[in-house]
mmCIF file of C-alpha atoms in Angstrom:
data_model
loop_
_atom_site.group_PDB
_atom_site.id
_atom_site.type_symbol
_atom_site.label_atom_id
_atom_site.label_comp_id
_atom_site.label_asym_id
_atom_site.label_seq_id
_atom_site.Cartn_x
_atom_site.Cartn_y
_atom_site.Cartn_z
ATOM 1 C CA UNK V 27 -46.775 -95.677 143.217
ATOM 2 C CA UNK V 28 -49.041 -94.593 140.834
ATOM 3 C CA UNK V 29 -48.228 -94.817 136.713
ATOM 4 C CA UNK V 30 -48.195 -91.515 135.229
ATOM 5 C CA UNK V 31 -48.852 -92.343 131.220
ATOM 6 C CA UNK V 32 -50.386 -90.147 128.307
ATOM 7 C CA UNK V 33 -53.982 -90.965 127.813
ATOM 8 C CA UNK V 34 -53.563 -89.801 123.915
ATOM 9 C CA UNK V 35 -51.922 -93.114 123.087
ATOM 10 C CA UNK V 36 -54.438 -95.127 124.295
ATOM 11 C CA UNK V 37 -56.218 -94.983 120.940
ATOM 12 C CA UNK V 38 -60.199 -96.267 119.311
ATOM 13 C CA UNK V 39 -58.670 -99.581 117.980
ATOM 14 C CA UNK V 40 -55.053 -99.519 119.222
ATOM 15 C CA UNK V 41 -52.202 -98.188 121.482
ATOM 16 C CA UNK V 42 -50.146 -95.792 119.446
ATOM 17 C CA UNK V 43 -47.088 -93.049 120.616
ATOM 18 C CA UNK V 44 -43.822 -92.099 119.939
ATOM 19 C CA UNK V 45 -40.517 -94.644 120.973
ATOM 20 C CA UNK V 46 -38.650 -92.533 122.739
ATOM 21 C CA UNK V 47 -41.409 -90.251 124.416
ATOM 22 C CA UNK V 48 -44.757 -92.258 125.503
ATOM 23 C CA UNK V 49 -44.613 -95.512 124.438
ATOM 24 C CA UNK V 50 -41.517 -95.874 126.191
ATOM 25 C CA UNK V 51 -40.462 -99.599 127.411
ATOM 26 C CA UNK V 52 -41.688 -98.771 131.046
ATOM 27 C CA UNK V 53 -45.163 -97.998 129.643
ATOM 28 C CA UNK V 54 -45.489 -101.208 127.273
ATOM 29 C CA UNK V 55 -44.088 -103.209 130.266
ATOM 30 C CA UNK V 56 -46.752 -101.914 132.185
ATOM 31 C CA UNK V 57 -49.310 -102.196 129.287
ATOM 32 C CA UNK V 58 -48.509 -105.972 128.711
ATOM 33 C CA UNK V 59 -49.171 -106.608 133.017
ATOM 34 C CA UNK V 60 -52.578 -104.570 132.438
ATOM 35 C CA UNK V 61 -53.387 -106.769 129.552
ATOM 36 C CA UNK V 62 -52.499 -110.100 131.320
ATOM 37 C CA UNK V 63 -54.678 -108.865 133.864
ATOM 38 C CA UNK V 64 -57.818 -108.829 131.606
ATOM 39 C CA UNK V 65 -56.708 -112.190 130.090
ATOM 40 C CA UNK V 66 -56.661 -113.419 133.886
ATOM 41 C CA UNK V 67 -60.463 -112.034 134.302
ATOM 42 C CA UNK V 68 -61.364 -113.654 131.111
ATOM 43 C CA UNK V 69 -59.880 -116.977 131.996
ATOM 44 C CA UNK V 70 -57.402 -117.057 129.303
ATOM 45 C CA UNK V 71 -53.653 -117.835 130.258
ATOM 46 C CA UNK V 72 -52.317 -117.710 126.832
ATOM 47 C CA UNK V 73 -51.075 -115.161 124.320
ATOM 48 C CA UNK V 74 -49.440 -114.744 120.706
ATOM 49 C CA UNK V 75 -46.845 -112.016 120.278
ATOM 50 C CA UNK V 76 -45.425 -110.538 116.875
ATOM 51 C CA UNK V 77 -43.795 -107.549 115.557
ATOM 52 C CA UNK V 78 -43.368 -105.698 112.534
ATOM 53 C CA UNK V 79 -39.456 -105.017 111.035
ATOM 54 C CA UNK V 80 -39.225 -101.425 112.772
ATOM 55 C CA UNK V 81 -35.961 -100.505 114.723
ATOM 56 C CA UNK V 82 -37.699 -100.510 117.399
ATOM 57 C CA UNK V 83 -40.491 -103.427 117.744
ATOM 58 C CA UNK V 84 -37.743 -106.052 119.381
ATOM 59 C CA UNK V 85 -37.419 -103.314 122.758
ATOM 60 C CA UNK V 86 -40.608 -103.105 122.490
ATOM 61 C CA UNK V 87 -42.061 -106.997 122.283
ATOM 62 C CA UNK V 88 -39.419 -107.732 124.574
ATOM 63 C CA UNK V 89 -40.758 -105.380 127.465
ATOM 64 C CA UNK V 90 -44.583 -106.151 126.203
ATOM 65 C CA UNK V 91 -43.177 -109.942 126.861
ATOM 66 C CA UNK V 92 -41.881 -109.304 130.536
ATOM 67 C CA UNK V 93 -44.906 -107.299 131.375
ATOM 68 C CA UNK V 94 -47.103 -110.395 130.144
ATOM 69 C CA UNK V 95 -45.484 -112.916 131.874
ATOM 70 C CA UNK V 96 -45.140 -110.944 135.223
ATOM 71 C CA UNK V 97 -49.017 -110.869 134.770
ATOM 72 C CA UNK V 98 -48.745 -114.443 134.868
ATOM 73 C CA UNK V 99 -49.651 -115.122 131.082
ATOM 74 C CA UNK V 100 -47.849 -118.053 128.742
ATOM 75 C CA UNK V 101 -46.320 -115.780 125.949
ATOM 76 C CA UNK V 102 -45.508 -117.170 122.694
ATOM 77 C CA UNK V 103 -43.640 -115.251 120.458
ATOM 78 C CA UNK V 104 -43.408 -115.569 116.785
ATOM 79 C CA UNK V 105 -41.001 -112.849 115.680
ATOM 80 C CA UNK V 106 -40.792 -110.748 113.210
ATOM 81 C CA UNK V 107 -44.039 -111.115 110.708
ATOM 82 C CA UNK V 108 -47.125 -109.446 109.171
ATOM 83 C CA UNK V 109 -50.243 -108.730 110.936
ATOM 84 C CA UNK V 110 -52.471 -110.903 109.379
ATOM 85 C CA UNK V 111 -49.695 -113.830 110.071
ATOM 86 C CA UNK V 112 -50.462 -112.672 113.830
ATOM 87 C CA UNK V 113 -54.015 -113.550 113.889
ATOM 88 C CA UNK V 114 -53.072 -116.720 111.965
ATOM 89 C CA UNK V 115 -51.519 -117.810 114.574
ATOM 90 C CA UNK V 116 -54.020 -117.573 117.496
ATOM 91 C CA UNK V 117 -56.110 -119.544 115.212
ATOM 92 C CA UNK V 118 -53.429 -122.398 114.991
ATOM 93 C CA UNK V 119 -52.558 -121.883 118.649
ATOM 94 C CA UNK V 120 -55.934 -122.133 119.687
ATOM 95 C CA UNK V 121 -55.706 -118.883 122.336
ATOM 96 C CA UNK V 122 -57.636 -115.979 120.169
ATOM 97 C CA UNK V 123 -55.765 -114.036 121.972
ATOM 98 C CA UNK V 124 -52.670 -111.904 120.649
ATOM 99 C CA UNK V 125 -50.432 -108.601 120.467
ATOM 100 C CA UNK V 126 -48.797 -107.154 117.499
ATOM 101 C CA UNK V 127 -46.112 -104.790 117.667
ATOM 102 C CA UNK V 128 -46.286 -102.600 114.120
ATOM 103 C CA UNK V 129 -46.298 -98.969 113.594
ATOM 104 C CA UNK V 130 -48.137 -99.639 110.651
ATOM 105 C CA UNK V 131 -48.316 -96.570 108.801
ATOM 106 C CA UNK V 132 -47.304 -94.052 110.837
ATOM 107 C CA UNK V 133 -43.327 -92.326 110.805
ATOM 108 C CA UNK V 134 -40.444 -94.339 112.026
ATOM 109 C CA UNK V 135 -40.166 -93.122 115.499
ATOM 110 C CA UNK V 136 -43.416 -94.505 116.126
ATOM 111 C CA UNK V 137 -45.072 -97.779 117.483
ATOM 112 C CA UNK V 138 -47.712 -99.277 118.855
ATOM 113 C CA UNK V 139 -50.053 -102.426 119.558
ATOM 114 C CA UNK V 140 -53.040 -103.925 118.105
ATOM 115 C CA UNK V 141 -54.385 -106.304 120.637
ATOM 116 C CA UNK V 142 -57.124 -109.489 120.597
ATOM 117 C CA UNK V 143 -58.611 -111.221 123.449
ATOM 118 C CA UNK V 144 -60.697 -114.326 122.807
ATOM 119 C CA UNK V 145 -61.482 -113.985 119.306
ATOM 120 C CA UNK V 146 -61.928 -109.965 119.341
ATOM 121 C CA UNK V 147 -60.091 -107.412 118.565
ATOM 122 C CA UNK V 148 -59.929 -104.788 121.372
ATOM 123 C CA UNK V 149 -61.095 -101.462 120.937
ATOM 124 C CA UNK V 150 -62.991 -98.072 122.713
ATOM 125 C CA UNK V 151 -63.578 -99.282 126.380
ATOM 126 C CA UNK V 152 -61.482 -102.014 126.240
ATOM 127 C CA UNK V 153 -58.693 -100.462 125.585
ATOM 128 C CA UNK V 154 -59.691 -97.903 128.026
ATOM 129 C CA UNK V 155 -59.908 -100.537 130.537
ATOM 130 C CA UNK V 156 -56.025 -101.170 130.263
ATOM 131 C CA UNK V 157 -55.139 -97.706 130.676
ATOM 132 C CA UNK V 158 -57.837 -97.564 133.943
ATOM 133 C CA UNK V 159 -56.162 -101.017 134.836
ATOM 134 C CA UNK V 160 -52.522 -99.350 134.796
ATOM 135 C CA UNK V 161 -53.569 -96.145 136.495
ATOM 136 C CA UNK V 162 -55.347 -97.716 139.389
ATOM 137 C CA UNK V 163 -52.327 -100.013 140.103
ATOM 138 C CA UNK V 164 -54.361 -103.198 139.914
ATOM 139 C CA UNK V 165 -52.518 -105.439 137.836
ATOM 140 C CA UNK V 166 -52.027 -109.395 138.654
ATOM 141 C CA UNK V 167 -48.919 -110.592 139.725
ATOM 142 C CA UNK V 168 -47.558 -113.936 138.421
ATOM 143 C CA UNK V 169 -44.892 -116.180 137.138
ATOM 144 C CA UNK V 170 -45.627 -116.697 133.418
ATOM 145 C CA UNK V 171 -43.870 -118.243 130.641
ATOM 146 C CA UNK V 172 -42.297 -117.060 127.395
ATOM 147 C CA UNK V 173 -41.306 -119.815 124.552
ATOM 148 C CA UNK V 174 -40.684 -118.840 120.586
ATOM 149 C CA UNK V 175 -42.000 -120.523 117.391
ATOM 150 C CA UNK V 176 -41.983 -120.092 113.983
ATOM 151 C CA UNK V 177 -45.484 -119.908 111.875
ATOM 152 C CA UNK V 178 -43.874 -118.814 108.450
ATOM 153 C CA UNK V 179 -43.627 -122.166 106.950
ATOM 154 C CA UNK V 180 -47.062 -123.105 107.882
ATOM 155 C CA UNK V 181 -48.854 -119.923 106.788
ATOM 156 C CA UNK V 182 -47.388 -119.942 103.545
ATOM 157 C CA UNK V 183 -48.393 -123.577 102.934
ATOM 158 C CA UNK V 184 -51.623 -122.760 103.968
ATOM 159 C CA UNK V 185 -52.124 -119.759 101.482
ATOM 160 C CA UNK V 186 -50.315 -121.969 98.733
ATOM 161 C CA UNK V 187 -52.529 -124.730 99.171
ATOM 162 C CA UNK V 188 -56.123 -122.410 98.960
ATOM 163 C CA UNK V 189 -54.452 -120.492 96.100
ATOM 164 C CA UNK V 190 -55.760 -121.941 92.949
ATOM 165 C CA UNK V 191 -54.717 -120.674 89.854
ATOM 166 C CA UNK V 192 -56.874 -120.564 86.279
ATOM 167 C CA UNK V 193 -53.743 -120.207 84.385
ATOM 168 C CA UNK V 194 -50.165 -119.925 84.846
ATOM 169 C CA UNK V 195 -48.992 -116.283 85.188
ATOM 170 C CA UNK V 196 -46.028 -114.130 83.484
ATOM 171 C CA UNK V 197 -44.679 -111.767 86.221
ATOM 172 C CA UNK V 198 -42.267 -108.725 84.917
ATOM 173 C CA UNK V 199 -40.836 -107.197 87.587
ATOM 174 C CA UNK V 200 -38.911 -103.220 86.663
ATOM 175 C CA UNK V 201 -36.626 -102.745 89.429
ATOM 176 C CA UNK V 202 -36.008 -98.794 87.956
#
């Protein structure tokens, strides 16, 4: 059966729509199998998946995550974190290769997913190669994995230990 999905959320440097209208859990389920599939051309088994603090990113990396590892991809998941704590760890991880789940700054009832694949960020044809991937039906079949671990401690002993400070600082903080 062929995947009906709206070709406006397939975005230049993302996937973007609305929760409860096109980036539905079907579609991201389906989007996560199209991406495995392009990890499986590439000859990467291995991804990194995170996801912002919206309402509705643990649906969302949850379906992404079945849709991965029905592709036949090893998911790791590191929860809930910022972006740049994403591509931290597919650096540590060694796989280059990761999804986050953020809205970033769009309204509430939206989502979406900014995607790397060996060291680059995906955008323009390669993201239009997912939605081609999903629309011709020709996604891999497999029996992946899914485990979960925590990079918070490590990133912020990282940053810590590069941070170097001139001079001690006075912070005032006006909660009004």
């Amino acid at each position: 059966m062929k995947k009906m999905l709206d070709p406006e959320i397939f975005r230049e440097y993302d996937i973007r729509g609305i929760t409860d209208s096109n980036l539905t859990e079907d579609t991201v389920y389906e989007i996560g199998k199209a991406f495995s599939t392009q990890m499986q051309k590439s000859g990467i088994r291995q991804v990194v998946t995170g996801r912002d603090g919206r309402i509705s990113s643990p649906i969302i990396e949850k379906s992404l995550s079945r849709g991965l590892r029905d592709g036949g991809s090893i998911v790791t998941s590191i929860g809930r974190v910022a972006t740049p704590m994403l591509y931290y760890a597919t650096e540590k991880l060694k796989t280059g290769t990761g999804i986050m789940v953020t809205g970033s700054h769009n309204p509430p009832n939206y989502n979406g997913l900014k995607m790397m694949m060996g060291g680059t960020t995906l955008s323009g044809s390669s993201i239009q190669e997912i939605y081609r991937t999903i629309n011709d039906g020709a996604t891999s079949k497999g029996s992946g994995s899914e485990s979960e671990l925590s990079i918070t401690s490590d990133y912020l002993n990282e940053i810590i230990d590069q941070v170097k400070l001139k001079k001690s600082l006075s912070v005032v903080v006006d909660c009004g």
